[in-house]
Structure formats: C-alpha cells, structure tokens
Amino acid sequence: MVSTYRVAVLGARGVGKSAIVRQFLYNEFSEVCVPTTARRLYLPAVVMNGHVHDLQILDFPPISAFPVNTLQEWADACCRGLRSVHAYILVYDICCFDSFEYVKTIRQQILETRVIGTSETPIIIVGNKRDLQRGRVIPRWNVSHLVRKTWKCGYVECSAKYNWHILLLFSELLKSVGCARCKHVHAALRFQGALRRNRCAINPGSLVMPGLLTFSTTGTGQRDAGGPKTAIKGSQISQGEKAELSRFQGDLPAQQPPETQQPTFQP
C-alpha cells in the first residue's frame, strides 16, 4: 500500500519557500522573485528500497493568521487543507529578522489552533539563503538552540540558490512524519516525479536512473551538480559537503556582526 503524506510550506514573502520546492522537484532556480499569490500543489513520489510513498506538497502564499477552525480554513481559498497536513515546513530568511518573527507567530498559532486530541504534528524550521551568511541577523547557534531545545522542532539551514541541504531538508521531513524505513541507517531515498512518463527498470549494479534522484540518509542530502541523473553514494558525500562548507563558510570573518545590532527575541 502506498503511503501518502501531506506537507504544508509556509513563510513570509520573499523568503524563498517556492524556490526550495522547485529546486527539490525540478533542480532549477530563478533569480527573479515571483510572489506566490495562490496555493500550489505538487505531487512527487518517494521510492525507498522498492516502496513508494506519495508526497503532497502544498506551497501556500503568506497568510495573515493560521485558521482557527475548519470553517475559516475553507472560507479562504489560500488556506484550504492547511489544518489537515501531516507536517509543516516554516521557512524564514536568515538575513531578515521579520521573517523569523513571522515563523515564530505561525508556529505558535499552529500549536494553539490544531484539533485537540490529534497526534503532535511535526514542524521543521528552515533558514533559507545560507549563501548570504554575511548578512545574517541572528547567530545560527542561538536560533538552533531555541528551535531544537525550546520549540522541540527540527531545524535545517539551506540555500535554494545553490541547492545546499535541500535534500537533507526533505530527508528530515520524512523522518519526522514517522516513515519507519527512512530511519534506517543505510536506507537510500530516491525522489522522482509522480507522473513521470518514461519509466525504466532499476539496474542492480547502479543507482543512476534518468529523472531519478538518490541520496543517503546518513549523509548531508547534498545533490551533486550533475542534476537529476546523478546518484550520490556515501563515499562521495563527505567531499561534496566539504566543498559546500568551503563555499559558504571558508571565507567568512571570524566575528559575528556587532551584538548591539542583533535583535533579541523570546521563546
């Protein structure tokens, strides 16, 4: 039986939530920012060790508030299906403090308005635009500690522009929704379009298939520059990670921006 997981992607305007989804699905990025004005639905599938899991990724435009009940949810076309998803991805811009405050508010509203008695819904906080590290407004350690220790949520930083940690994000997502097979140490996840027409058989001697993405859950989830036809094995991940970390962190100054310019926030 095919398992289906519904995932909502939320964030303030311009944080790059749609760019993350499109980089994950189509391996593409556009420098032109096109605001999301309506809810978008994507239907990729996850093939893991021969088992298929469907994902329904709902990319929502910025909402003023999380719907408090089902009536309000379905009265607004932009919010339909928001309360019934299995997990939430809340995206903020690491260079914009207001976008973090937006995520903080939406998370609190989710906890307060979800149906009482339902199981806890996983929430993953995502700091996008990691490539703009020099413009960071809140130190990474502070955010990570707050999100993981106080909020009890998952936390991932990524770069939609350079496809850094995009696959890691969705790997963590699958773990959070309780996909038992995703928690296996040596499990291989292969992402493909659910409606891909040209299907081909798997060659036991290779993990490379046209239109198929492969990565190890024990690695970083970094997709190679070769695109959808590239398979990433465990022995290759450390080198890729080293190269990306060098790109984003190698030339950074040792000190953070002056503490007096950093806004403070409360859990």
PDB file of N, CA and C in Angstrom, residues 94-98 134-139 142 256-265:
ATOM      1  N   ILE A  94      17.432  34.053   6.663  1.00  0.00           N
ATOM      2  CA  ILE A  94      18.385  34.273   7.749  1.00  0.00           C
ATOM      3  C   ILE A  94      18.866  35.722   7.800  1.00  0.00           C
ATOM      4  N   CYS A  95      18.598  36.489   6.748  1.00  0.00           N
ATOM      5  CA  CYS A  95      19.003  37.901   6.696  1.00  0.00           C
ATOM      6  C   CYS A  95      17.858  38.847   7.039  1.00  0.00           C
ATOM      7  N   CYS A  96      16.716  38.298   7.419  1.00  0.00           N
ATOM      8  CA  CYS A  96      15.538  39.129   7.697  1.00  0.00           C
ATOM      9  C   CYS A  96      14.921  38.716   9.033  1.00  0.00           C
ATOM     10  N   PHE A  97      15.034  39.586  10.024  1.00  0.00           N
ATOM     11  CA  PHE A  97      14.504  39.266  11.346  1.00  0.00           C
ATOM     12  C   PHE A  97      12.976  39.173  11.337  1.00  0.00           C
ATOM     13  N   ASP A  98      12.314  40.015  10.551  1.00  0.00           N
ATOM     14  CA  ASP A  98      10.857  39.998  10.486  1.00  0.00           C
ATOM     15  C   ASP A  98      10.328  38.654   9.991  1.00  0.00           C
ATOM     16  N   ARG A 134      26.933  36.401   5.373  1.00  0.00           N
ATOM     17  CA  ARG A 134      27.453  37.650   5.925  1.00  0.00           C
ATOM     18  C   ARG A 134      26.343  38.608   6.363  1.00  0.00           C
ATOM     19  N   GLY A 135      25.148  38.432   5.811  1.00  0.00           N
ATOM     20  CA  GLY A 135      24.040  39.303   6.182  1.00  0.00           C
ATOM     21  C   GLY A 135      23.154  38.743   7.267  1.00  0.00           C
ATOM     22  N   ARG A 136      23.579  37.676   7.917  1.00  0.00           N
ATOM     23  CA  ARG A 136      22.768  37.032   8.952  1.00  0.00           C
ATOM     24  C   ARG A 136      22.476  38.001  10.091  1.00  0.00           C
ATOM     25  N   VAL A 137      21.224  37.993  10.570  1.00  0.00           N
ATOM     26  CA  VAL A 137      20.822  38.916  11.639  1.00  0.00           C
ATOM     27  C   VAL A 137      20.773  38.248  13.002  1.00  0.00           C
ATOM     28  N   ILE A 138      20.662  36.924  13.052  1.00  0.00           N
ATOM     29  CA  ILE A 138      20.642  36.192  14.312  1.00  0.00           C
ATOM     30  C   ILE A 138      21.675  35.072  14.223  1.00  0.00           C
ATOM     31  N   PRO A 139      22.562  34.936  15.196  1.00  0.00           N
ATOM     32  CA  PRO A 139      23.554  33.866  15.151  1.00  0.00           C
ATOM     33  C   PRO A 139      22.901  32.498  15.014  1.00  0.00           C
ATOM     34  N   ASN A 142      22.158  30.474  18.239  1.00  0.00           N
ATOM     35  CA  ASN A 142      21.008  30.963  19.019  1.00  0.00           C
ATOM     36  C   ASN A 142      19.694  30.434  18.455  1.00  0.00           C
ATOM     37  N   GLN A 256      31.099  37.716  14.510  1.00  0.00           N
ATOM     38  CA  GLN A 256      29.724  37.963  14.106  1.00  0.00           C
ATOM     39  C   GLN A 256      29.499  39.465  14.025  1.00  0.00           C
ATOM     40  N   PRO A 257      28.427  39.946  13.403  1.00  0.00           N
ATOM     41  CA  PRO A 257      28.100  41.375  13.426  1.00  0.00           C
ATOM     42  C   PRO A 257      27.964  41.866  14.855  1.00  0.00           C
ATOM     43  N   PRO A 258      28.153  43.138  15.101  1.00  0.00           N
ATOM     44  CA  PRO A 258      28.098  43.665  16.482  1.00  0.00           C
ATOM     45  C   PRO A 258      26.828  43.241  17.190  1.00  0.00           C
ATOM     46  N   GLU A 259      26.996  42.812  18.436  1.00  0.00           N
ATOM     47  CA  GLU A 259      25.862  42.304  19.197  1.00  0.00           C
ATOM     48  C   GLU A 259      24.789  43.370  19.377  1.00  0.00           C
ATOM     49  N   THR A 260      25.187  44.633  19.389  1.00  0.00           N
ATOM     50  CA  THR A 260      24.208  45.697  19.624  1.00  0.00           C
ATOM     51  C   THR A 260      23.232  45.843  18.479  1.00  0.00           C
ATOM     52  N   GLN A 261      23.586  45.293  17.300  1.00  0.00           N
ATOM     53  CA  GLN A 261      22.711  45.418  16.151  1.00  0.00           C
ATOM     54  C   GLN A 261      21.804  44.207  15.977  1.00  0.00           C
ATOM     55  N   GLN A 262      21.969  43.220  16.826  1.00  0.00           N
ATOM     56  CA  GLN A 262      21.179  42.000  16.687  1.00  0.00           C
ATOM     57  C   GLN A 262      19.919  42.094  17.537  1.00  0.00           C
ATOM     58  N   PRO A 263      18.782  41.942  16.943  1.00  0.00           N
ATOM     59  CA  PRO A 263      17.528  41.985  17.715  1.00  0.00           C
ATOM     60  C   PRO A 263      17.470  40.826  18.694  1.00  0.00           C
ATOM     61  N   THR A 264      16.757  41.001  19.749  1.00  0.00           N
ATOM     62  CA  THR A 264      16.558  39.938  20.733  1.00  0.00           C
ATOM     63  C   THR A 264      15.167  39.387  20.578  1.00  0.00           C
ATOM     64  N   PHE A 265      15.005  38.164  20.989  1.00  0.00           N
ATOM     65  CA  PHE A 265      13.694  37.530  20.891  1.00  0.00           C
ATOM     66  C   PHE A 265      13.513  36.606  22.077  1.00  0.00           C
TER      67      PHE A 265
END
